[in-house]
PDB file of C-alpha atoms and ligand atoms in Angstrom:
ATOM      1  CA  UNK A  20       0.073   0.215   0.180  1.00  0.00           C
ATOM      2  CA  UNK A  21       1.345   3.252  -0.820  1.00  0.00           C
ATOM      3  CA  UNK A  22       0.409   6.782  -0.306  1.00  0.00           C
ATOM      4  CA  UNK A  23      -1.122   7.137  -4.171  1.00  0.00           C
ATOM      5  CA  UNK A  24      -2.808   3.733  -2.947  1.00  0.00           C
ATOM      6  CA  UNK A  25      -4.351   5.358  -0.225  1.00  0.00           C
ATOM      7  CA  UNK A  26      -5.195   8.410  -2.455  1.00  0.00           C
ATOM      8  CA  UNK A  27      -7.130   6.509  -5.139  1.00  0.00           C
ATOM      9  CA  UNK A  28      -9.062   4.705  -2.427  1.00  0.00           C
ATOM     10  CA  UNK A  29     -10.067   8.691  -1.023  1.00  0.00           C
ATOM     11  CA  UNK A  30     -11.507   9.270  -4.390  1.00  0.00           C
ATOM     12  CA  UNK A  31     -13.139   5.974  -5.479  1.00  0.00           C
ATOM     13  CA  UNK A  32     -14.631   6.822  -2.094  1.00  0.00           C
ATOM     14  CA  UNK A  33     -15.836  10.357  -2.568  1.00  0.00           C
ATOM     15  CA  UNK A  34     -17.210   9.742  -5.989  1.00  0.00           C
ATOM     16  CA  UNK A  35     -18.614   6.385  -4.445  1.00  0.00           C
ATOM     17  CA  UNK A  36     -20.861   8.160  -1.953  1.00  0.00           C
ATOM     18  CA  UNK A  37     -21.290  10.954  -4.608  1.00  0.00           C
ATOM     19  CA  UNK A  38     -23.671   8.590  -5.981  1.00  0.00           C
ATOM     20  CA  UNK A  39     -25.695   8.387  -3.313  1.00  0.00           C
ATOM     21  CA  UNK A  40     -26.445  12.092  -3.752  1.00  0.00           C
ATOM     22  CA  UNK A  41     -30.442  10.987  -5.226  1.00  0.00           C
ATOM     23  CA  UNK A  42     -31.691  10.489  -1.716  1.00  0.00           C
ATOM     24  CA  UNK A  43     -34.566  12.212   0.317  1.00  0.00           C
ATOM     25  CA  UNK A  44     -32.888  14.690   2.964  1.00  0.00           C
ATOM     26  CA  UNK A  45     -33.077  12.450   5.966  1.00  0.00           C
ATOM     27  CA  UNK A  46     -31.934   9.568   3.887  1.00  0.00           C
ATOM     28  CA  UNK A  47     -29.224  11.966   2.888  1.00  0.00           C
ATOM     29  CA  UNK A  48     -28.949  13.348   6.905  1.00  0.00           C
ATOM     30  CA  UNK A  49     -28.068   9.421   7.500  1.00  0.00           C
ATOM     31  CA  UNK A  50     -25.596   8.738   4.641  1.00  0.00           C
ATOM     32  CA  UNK A  51     -23.623  12.023   4.868  1.00  0.00           C
ATOM     33  CA  UNK A  52     -23.635  11.145   8.879  1.00  0.00           C
ATOM     34  CA  UNK A  53     -21.603   7.192   7.776  1.00  0.00           C
ATOM     35  CA  UNK A  54     -19.636  10.066   5.180  1.00  0.00           C
ATOM     36  CA  UNK A  55     -18.387  11.988   8.187  1.00  0.00           C
ATOM     37  CA  UNK A  56     -18.077   9.105  10.313  1.00  0.00           C
ATOM     38  CA  UNK A  57     -15.752   7.549   7.835  1.00  0.00           C
ATOM     39  CA  UNK A  58     -13.857  10.398   7.569  1.00  0.00           C
ATOM     40  CA  UNK A  59     -13.301  10.770  11.030  1.00  0.00           C
ATOM     41  CA  UNK A  60     -12.541   6.778  11.817  1.00  0.00           C
ATOM     42  CA  UNK A  61      -9.454   7.669   9.351  1.00  0.00           C
ATOM     43  CA  UNK A  62      -8.540  10.536  11.165  1.00  0.00           C
ATOM     44  CA  UNK A  63      -8.915   7.934  14.528  1.00  0.00           C
ATOM     45  CA  UNK A  64      -6.824   5.716  13.327  1.00  0.00           C
ATOM     46  CA  UNK A  65      -3.860   8.018  12.441  1.00  0.00           C
ATOM     47  CA  UNK A  66      -3.763   8.599  16.438  1.00  0.00           C
ATOM     48  CA  UNK A  67      -3.536   5.219  17.084  1.00  0.00           C
ATOM     49  CA  UNK A  68      -1.735   4.508  14.426  1.00  0.00           C
ATOM     50  CA  UNK A  69       0.857   6.895  15.821  1.00  0.00           C
ATOM     51  CA  UNK A  70       0.338   6.349  19.187  1.00  0.00           C
ATOM     52  CA  UNK A  71       1.415   2.377  18.639  1.00  0.00           C
ATOM     53  CA  UNK A  72       3.909   3.094  17.005  1.00  0.00           C
ATOM     54  CA  UNK A  73       2.998   1.727  13.427  1.00  0.00           C
ATOM     55  CA  UNK A  74       5.679   2.811  10.455  1.00  0.00           C
ATOM     56  CA  UNK A  75       4.366   4.739   7.566  1.00  0.00           C
ATOM     57  CA  UNK A  76       3.468   1.542   5.365  1.00  0.00           C
ATOM     58  CA  UNK A  77       1.170  -0.676   8.512  1.00  0.00           C
ATOM     59  CA  UNK A  78      -0.071   3.162   8.583  1.00  0.00           C
ATOM     60  CA  UNK A  79      -1.170   3.382   5.656  1.00  0.00           C
ATOM     61  CA  UNK A  80      -2.974  -0.025   5.640  1.00  0.00           C
ATOM     62  CA  UNK A  81      -4.545   0.813   8.800  1.00  0.00           C
ATOM     63  CA  UNK A  82      -6.071   3.869   7.163  1.00  0.00           C
ATOM     64  CA  UNK A  83      -6.693   1.957   4.231  1.00  0.00           C
ATOM     65  CA  UNK A  84      -8.912  -0.265   5.827  1.00  0.00           C
ATOM     66  CA  UNK A  85     -10.591   2.301   8.255  1.00  0.00           C
ATOM     67  CA  UNK A  86     -11.750   4.114   5.374  1.00  0.00           C
ATOM     68  CA  UNK A  87     -13.404   0.658   3.042  1.00  0.00           C
ATOM     69  CA  UNK A  88     -14.576  -0.711   7.148  1.00  0.00           C
ATOM     70  CA  UNK A  89     -17.856   1.003   6.362  1.00  0.00           C
ATOM     71  CA  UNK A  90     -18.774   0.919   2.686  1.00  0.00           C
ATOM     72  CA  UNK A  91     -21.262  -1.586   3.142  1.00  0.00           C
ATOM     73  CA  UNK A  92     -23.302   0.798   4.793  1.00  0.00           C
ATOM     74  CA  UNK A  93     -24.174   3.035   2.070  1.00  0.00           C
ATOM     75  CA  UNK A  94     -25.984  -0.052  -0.192  1.00  0.00           C
ATOM     76  CA  UNK A  95     -27.381  -0.996   3.168  1.00  0.00           C
ATOM     77  CA  UNK A  96     -29.608   2.639   3.700  1.00  0.00           C
ATOM     78  CA  UNK A  97     -30.923   2.634   0.040  1.00  0.00           C
ATOM     79  CA  UNK A  98     -32.059  -0.659   0.402  1.00  0.00           C
ATOM     80  CA  UNK A  99     -33.313  -0.982   4.012  1.00  0.00           C
ATOM     81  CA  UNK A 100     -33.214   2.148   4.798  1.00  0.00           C
ATOM     82  CA  UNK A 101     -31.730   1.850   8.557  1.00  0.00           C
ATOM     83  CA  UNK A 102     -28.228   1.099  10.102  1.00  0.00           C
ATOM     84  CA  UNK A 103     -29.892  -1.812  12.079  1.00  0.00           C
ATOM     85  CA  UNK A 104     -27.993  -4.767  10.553  1.00  0.00           C
ATOM     86  CA  UNK A 105     -30.715  -7.119  12.247  1.00  0.00           C
ATOM     87  CA  UNK A 106     -33.186  -5.567   9.997  1.00  0.00           C
ATOM     88  CA  UNK A 107     -30.869  -5.726   6.705  1.00  0.00           C
ATOM     89  CA  UNK A 108     -28.044  -7.313   6.487  1.00  0.00           C
ATOM     90  CA  UNK A 109     -24.156  -7.344   8.517  1.00  0.00           C
ATOM     91  CA  UNK A 110     -22.933  -4.522   7.370  1.00  0.00           C
ATOM     92  CA  UNK A 111     -19.730  -5.698   7.313  1.00  0.00           C
ATOM     93  CA  UNK A 112     -20.714  -8.384   4.771  1.00  0.00           C
ATOM     94  CA  UNK A 113     -21.916  -5.692   2.552  1.00  0.00           C
ATOM     95  CA  UNK A 114     -18.669  -3.704   3.108  1.00  0.00           C
ATOM     96  CA  UNK A 115     -16.718  -7.148   1.664  1.00  0.00           C
ATOM     97  CA  UNK A 116     -19.314  -7.172  -1.679  1.00  0.00           C
ATOM     98  CA  UNK A 117     -18.684  -3.083  -2.266  1.00  0.00           C
ATOM     99  CA  UNK A 118     -14.824  -3.934  -2.309  1.00  0.00           C
ATOM    100  CA  UNK A 119     -15.295  -6.709  -4.166  1.00  0.00           C
ATOM    101  CA  UNK A 120     -17.742  -6.217  -6.529  1.00  0.00           C
ATOM    102  CA  UNK A 121     -15.864  -2.309  -6.837  1.00  0.00           C
ATOM    103  CA  UNK A 122     -12.476  -4.029  -7.442  1.00  0.00           C
ATOM    104  CA  UNK A 123     -11.242  -1.873  -4.673  1.00  0.00           C
ATOM    105  CA  UNK A 124      -7.779  -4.028  -3.938  1.00  0.00           C
ATOM    106  CA  UNK A 125      -6.642  -5.113  -7.441  1.00  0.00           C
ATOM    107  CA  UNK A 126      -3.284  -4.116  -7.664  1.00  0.00           C
ATOM    108  CA  UNK A 127      -2.371  -4.896  -4.088  1.00  0.00           C
ATOM    109  CA  UNK A 128      -0.036  -7.200  -3.132  1.00  0.00           C
ATOM    110  CA  UNK A 129      -2.243  -9.975  -2.219  1.00  0.00           C
ATOM    111  CA  UNK A 130      -1.044 -10.384   1.684  1.00  0.00           C
ATOM    112  CA  UNK A 131      -2.700  -6.747   2.179  1.00  0.00           C
ATOM    113  CA  UNK A 132      -5.176  -7.800   0.182  1.00  0.00           C
ATOM    114  CA  UNK A 133      -6.335 -10.811   2.872  1.00  0.00           C
ATOM    115  CA  UNK A 134      -5.287  -8.505   5.543  1.00  0.00           C
ATOM    116  CA  UNK A 135      -7.125  -5.564   3.719  1.00  0.00           C
ATOM    117  CA  UNK A 136     -10.771  -7.988   4.108  1.00  0.00           C
ATOM    118  CA  UNK A 137     -10.304  -9.969   7.051  1.00  0.00           C
ATOM    119  CA  UNK A 138     -10.071  -6.366   9.173  1.00  0.00           C
ATOM    120  CA  UNK A 139     -13.228  -5.241   7.571  1.00  0.00           C
ATOM    121  CA  UNK A 140     -15.226  -8.534   7.755  1.00  0.00           C
ATOM    122  CA  UNK A 141     -14.435  -8.320  11.262  1.00  0.00           C
ATOM    123  CA  UNK A 142     -14.741  -5.145  12.295  1.00  0.00           C
ATOM    124  CA  UNK A 143     -18.266  -5.245  13.789  1.00  0.00           C
ATOM    125  CA  UNK A 144     -18.454  -8.627  15.306  1.00  0.00           C
ATOM    126  CA  UNK A 145     -19.200  -9.268  19.290  1.00  0.00           C
ATOM    127  CA  UNK A 146     -16.017 -10.376  19.686  1.00  0.00           C
ATOM    128  CA  UNK A 147     -12.874 -11.466  17.371  1.00  0.00           C
ATOM    129  CA  UNK A 148     -12.342 -15.185  16.217  1.00  0.00           C
ATOM    130  CA  UNK A 149      -9.503 -16.312  18.325  1.00  0.00           C
ATOM    131  CA  UNK A 150      -8.403 -18.275  15.242  1.00  0.00           C
ATOM    132  CA  UNK A 151      -7.825 -15.209  13.312  1.00  0.00           C
ATOM    133  CA  UNK A 152      -4.316 -14.728  11.353  1.00  0.00           C
ATOM    134  CA  UNK A 153      -1.507 -12.574  13.494  1.00  0.00           C
ATOM    135  CA  UNK A 154      -1.245 -10.003  11.470  1.00  0.00           C
ATOM    136  CA  UNK A 155      -4.599  -9.633  10.011  1.00  0.00           C
ATOM    137  CA  UNK A 156      -5.148 -10.043  14.089  1.00  0.00           C
ATOM    138  CA  UNK A 157      -3.589  -6.878  14.611  1.00  0.00           C
ATOM    139  CA  UNK A 158      -5.201  -4.309  11.969  1.00  0.00           C
ATOM    140  CA  UNK A 159      -9.289  -6.777  13.537  1.00  0.00           C
ATOM    141  CA  UNK A 160      -8.204  -4.645  16.353  1.00  0.00           C
ATOM    142  CA  UNK A 161      -7.166  -1.079  15.686  1.00  0.00           C
ATOM    143  CA  UNK A 162      -9.859  -0.357  12.818  1.00  0.00           C
ATOM    144  CA  UNK A 163     -12.890  -2.106  16.399  1.00  0.00           C
ATOM    145  CA  UNK A 164     -10.842   0.579  18.853  1.00  0.00           C
ATOM    146  CA  UNK A 165     -11.079   3.078  15.990  1.00  0.00           C
ATOM    147  CA  UNK A 166     -14.266   2.839  14.860  1.00  0.00           C
ATOM    148  CA  UNK A 167     -15.602   2.774  18.492  1.00  0.00           C
ATOM    149  CA  UNK A 168     -13.572   5.986  19.671  1.00  0.00           C
ATOM    150  CA  UNK A 169     -15.964   7.897  16.519  1.00  0.00           C
ATOM    151  CA  UNK A 170     -19.273   5.505  17.880  1.00  0.00           C
ATOM    152  CA  UNK A 171     -18.562   7.499  20.970  1.00  0.00           C
ATOM    153  CA  UNK A 172     -18.604  11.138  19.378  1.00  0.00           C
ATOM    154  CA  UNK A 173     -21.184  10.610  17.094  1.00  0.00           C
ATOM    155  CA  UNK A 174     -23.373   9.607  19.591  1.00  0.00           C
ATOM    156  CA  UNK A 175     -22.674  12.448  21.760  1.00  0.00           C
ATOM    157  CA  UNK A 176     -22.756  14.279  18.405  1.00  0.00           C
ATOM    158  CA  UNK A 177     -26.588  13.562  17.834  1.00  0.00           C
ATOM    159  CA  UNK A 178     -27.650  14.434  21.728  1.00  0.00           C
ATOM    160  CA  UNK A 179     -26.245  18.048  21.428  1.00  0.00           C
ATOM    161  CA  UNK A 180     -27.954  18.479  18.009  1.00  0.00           C
ATOM    162  CA  UNK A 181     -32.036  20.166  17.632  1.00  0.00           C
ATOM    163  CA  UNK A 182     -33.926  17.224  16.933  1.00  0.00           C
ATOM    164  CA  UNK A 183     -34.714  18.178  13.422  1.00  0.00           C
ATOM    165  CA  UNK A 184     -31.282  17.828  12.422  1.00  0.00           C
ATOM    166  CA  UNK A 185     -30.305  14.953  13.789  1.00  0.00           C
ATOM    167  CA  UNK A 186     -29.691  11.937  11.528  1.00  0.00           C
ATOM    168  CA  UNK A 187     -32.584   9.800  12.468  1.00  0.00           C
ATOM    169  CA  UNK A 188     -31.226   6.043  12.776  1.00  0.00           C
ATOM    170  CA  UNK A 189     -28.021   7.114  14.977  1.00  0.00           C
ATOM    171  CA  UNK A 190     -30.077   5.935  17.683  1.00  0.00           C
ATOM    172  CA  UNK A 191     -31.165   2.827  16.292  1.00  0.00           C
ATOM    173  CA  UNK A 192     -34.750   3.419  16.635  1.00  0.00           C
ATOM    174  CA  UNK A 193     -34.043   2.526  20.682  1.00  0.00           C
ATOM    175  CA  UNK A 194     -37.283   4.128  22.724  1.00  0.00           C
ATOM    176  CA  UNK A 195     -36.321   7.125  24.680  1.00  0.00           C
ATOM    177  CA  UNK A 196     -37.564   6.294  27.757  1.00  0.00           C
ATOM    178  CA  UNK A 197     -36.579   6.425  31.436  1.00  0.00           C
ATOM    179  CA  UNK A 198     -36.446   2.342  31.909  1.00  0.00           C
ATOM    180  CA  UNK A 199     -33.161   0.769  32.377  1.00  0.00           C
ATOM    181  CA  UNK A 200     -33.103  -3.055  31.599  1.00  0.00           C
ATOM    182  CA  UNK A 201     -31.628  -5.616  34.090  1.00  0.00           C
ATOM    183  CA  UNK A 202     -29.265  -8.353  32.077  1.00  0.00           C
ATOM    184  CA  UNK A 203     -27.849  -4.844  30.657  1.00  0.00           C
ATOM    185  CA  UNK A 204     -26.830  -3.434  34.181  1.00  0.00           C
ATOM    186  CA  UNK A 205     -26.020  -6.710  35.482  1.00  0.00           C
ATOM    187  CA  UNK A 206     -23.793  -7.495  31.780  1.00  0.00           C
ATOM    188  CA  UNK A 207     -21.525  -3.838  32.883  1.00  0.00           C
ATOM    189  CA  UNK A 208     -21.970  -4.299  35.905  1.00  0.00           C
ATOM    190  CA  UNK A 209     -19.617  -7.773  36.175  1.00  0.00           C
ATOM    191  CA  UNK A 210     -17.504  -5.975  33.210  1.00  0.00           C
ATOM    192  CA  UNK A 211     -18.405  -7.846  30.320  1.00  0.00           C
ATOM    193  CA  UNK A 212     -19.948  -6.343  26.547  1.00  0.00           C
ATOM    194  CA  UNK A 213     -23.738  -5.569  26.136  1.00  0.00           C
ATOM    195  CA  UNK A 214     -24.754  -7.680  23.465  1.00  0.00           C
ATOM    196  CA  UNK A 215     -27.514  -5.494  20.942  1.00  0.00           C
ATOM    197  CA  UNK A 216     -30.243  -8.192  21.047  1.00  0.00           C
ATOM    198  CA  UNK A 217     -30.086  -7.574  24.845  1.00  0.00           C
ATOM    199  CA  UNK A 218     -31.083  -3.291  24.679  1.00  0.00           C
ATOM    200  CA  UNK A 219     -34.741  -2.057  24.731  1.00  0.00           C
ATOM    201  CA  UNK A 220     -34.057   0.995  25.676  1.00  0.00           C
ATOM    202  CA  UNK A 221     -32.385   4.159  24.781  1.00  0.00           C
ATOM    203  CA  UNK A 222     -30.928   4.101  28.346  1.00  0.00           C
ATOM    204  CA  UNK A 223     -29.595  -0.023  27.567  1.00  0.00           C
ATOM    205  CA  UNK A 224     -28.243   1.270  24.027  1.00  0.00           C
ATOM    206  CA  UNK A 225     -26.069   3.899  26.270  1.00  0.00           C
ATOM    207  CA  UNK A 226     -25.336   1.442  28.638  1.00  0.00           C
ATOM    208  CA  UNK A 227     -24.024  -0.977  25.743  1.00  0.00           C
ATOM    209  CA  UNK A 228     -20.882   1.660  24.243  1.00  0.00           C
ATOM    210  CA  UNK A 229     -19.907   2.159  27.707  1.00  0.00           C
ATOM    211  CA  UNK A 230     -19.105  -1.499  28.276  1.00  0.00           C
ATOM    212  CA  UNK A 231     -17.456  -1.507  24.988  1.00  0.00           C
ATOM    213  CA  UNK A 232     -13.944   0.449  27.577  1.00  0.00           C
ATOM    214  CA  UNK A 233     -14.058  -3.835  27.894  1.00  0.00           C
ATOM    215  CA  UNK A 234     -13.410  -4.195  24.316  1.00  0.00           C
ATOM    216  CA  UNK A 235     -10.987  -1.698  23.567  1.00  0.00           C
ATOM    217  CA  UNK A 236      -7.466  -3.329  21.977  1.00  0.00           C
ATOM    218  CA  UNK A 237      -4.506  -0.271  22.618  1.00  0.00           C
ATOM    219  CA  UNK A 238      -3.218   2.009  25.346  1.00  0.00           C
ATOM    220  CA  UNK A 239      -3.520   4.550  22.856  1.00  0.00           C
ATOM    221  CA  UNK A 240      -7.097   4.027  22.180  1.00  0.00           C
ATOM    222  CA  UNK A 241      -7.653   4.147  26.676  1.00  0.00           C
ATOM    223  CA  UNK A 242      -6.126   7.211  26.125  1.00  0.00           C
ATOM    224  CA  UNK A 243      -7.601   8.884  23.628  1.00  0.00           C
ATOM    225  CA  UNK A 244     -11.166   8.058  25.184  1.00  0.00           C
ATOM    226  CA  UNK A 245      -9.544   9.768  28.217  1.00  0.00           C
ATOM    227  CA  UNK A 246      -8.515  12.822  27.181  1.00  0.00           C
ATOM    228  CA  UNK A 247     -11.731  13.100  25.284  1.00  0.00           C
ATOM    229  CA  UNK A 248     -13.952  11.907  28.403  1.00  0.00           C
ATOM    230  CA  UNK A 249     -16.930   9.995  25.730  1.00  0.00           C
ATOM    231  CA  UNK A 250     -18.533   7.766  28.812  1.00  0.00           C
ATOM    232  CA  UNK A 251     -18.141  10.321  31.529  1.00  0.00           C
ATOM    233  CA  UNK A 252     -20.404  12.702  28.953  1.00  0.00           C
ATOM    234  CA  UNK A 253     -22.833   8.998  28.101  1.00  0.00           C
ATOM    235  CA  UNK A 254     -22.759   8.394  31.827  1.00  0.00           C
ATOM    236  CA  UNK A 255     -24.180  11.776  33.058  1.00  0.00           C
ATOM    237  CA  UNK A 256     -27.296  10.917  30.357  1.00  0.00           C
ATOM    238  CA  UNK A 257     -28.633   8.000  32.519  1.00  0.00           C
ATOM    239  CA  UNK A 258     -30.502   7.811  35.101  1.00  0.00           C
ATOM    240  CA  UNK A 259     -29.413   8.794  38.553  1.00  0.00           C
ATOM    241  CA  UNK A 260     -30.018   5.413  40.291  1.00  0.00           C
ATOM    242  CA  UNK A 261     -27.605   3.770  42.237  1.00  0.00           C
ATOM    243  CA  UNK A 262     -27.117   0.688  40.467  1.00  0.00           C
ATOM    244  CA  UNK A 263     -26.408   2.590  36.781  1.00  0.00           C
ATOM    245  CA  UNK A 264     -23.966   4.393  38.601  1.00  0.00           C
ATOM    246  CA  UNK A 265     -21.785   1.973  40.254  1.00  0.00           C
ATOM    247  CA  UNK A 266     -22.037  -0.084  37.459  1.00  0.00           C
ATOM    248  CA  UNK A 267     -20.707   3.002  35.345  1.00  0.00           C
ATOM    249  CA  UNK A 268     -18.226   3.707  37.728  1.00  0.00           C
ATOM    250  CA  UNK A 269     -16.844   0.039  37.278  1.00  0.00           C
ATOM    251  CA  UNK A 270     -16.131   1.218  33.674  1.00  0.00           C
ATOM    252  CA  UNK A 271     -15.091   4.532  34.320  1.00  0.00           C
ATOM    253  CA  UNK A 272     -12.463   2.905  37.170  1.00  0.00           C
ATOM    254  CA  UNK A 273     -11.303   0.688  34.676  1.00  0.00           C
ATOM    255  CA  UNK A 274     -10.219   2.574  31.683  1.00  0.00           C
ATOM    256  CA  UNK A 275      -8.274   4.087  34.027  1.00  0.00           C
ATOM    257  CA  UNK A 276      -5.778   1.153  35.057  1.00  0.00           C
ATOM    258  CA  UNK A 277      -2.923   1.358  33.202  1.00  0.00           C
ATOM    259  CA  UNK A 278      -2.489  -1.253  30.439  1.00  0.00           C
ATOM    260  CA  UNK A 279      -5.469  -3.172  31.376  1.00  0.00           C
ATOM    261  CA  UNK A 280      -6.077  -4.734  27.931  1.00  0.00           C
ATOM    262  CA  UNK A 281      -4.256  -7.614  28.402  1.00  0.00           C
ATOM    263  CA  UNK A 282      -2.981  -8.043  24.831  1.00  0.00           C
TER     264      UNK A 282
HETATM  265 FE1  FE2 B 310     -17.710   2.447  11.779  1.00  0.00          FE
END
């Protein structure tokens, strides 16, 4: 992967996203959301790569993965009008389909093609399969961290915006009621990741996003998360019950433990 290869992919991406300009205003907001998300994930990836000491060719590869990881989101939204994979299709699989249909990796060394495809395929799994080859595994972990850093930003930004300007698909349609599902609270309190299928209310989804702190792979990501204070900001929007605050405190405390990624 050279700087010219990455520039070619960036140009392709701009044209590809331009192909969705015919959607209605609500559709356009959701498309723009994913376009901007992609660019910010590339930026997050640059920061993590720098923090982890990747060399320039490793960094270019990581940036290409960041640029391509969500390309399936665009056809997903056009076809199903949702970003909910359970109501449409696995968006990582759709991203691979786009990458192959558009022959985006033609001309790259075969091992790099494989790395990019593996990292894209695994970026949204609840947990990484342990059998992934080691170098692909490193890039899969990088994209998962970079993606999470920006999803926190997207979610917090959503609530800062006036309701009529919000990209409707961000909250995945969870009802914004003053409720919390006990199973979600228990999972967070136990220091585990909440599964999307356990979430029923918007508060559950917020807890789920806080639980991602238990699935970070790199100390640089944890440092960026501490600096940006996303978890504290999310926590401030949750109900003030003792149980909720205890579970959240445990998550916050784990972020302070240096080197607790265990990898
Ligand atoms: Fe993403």
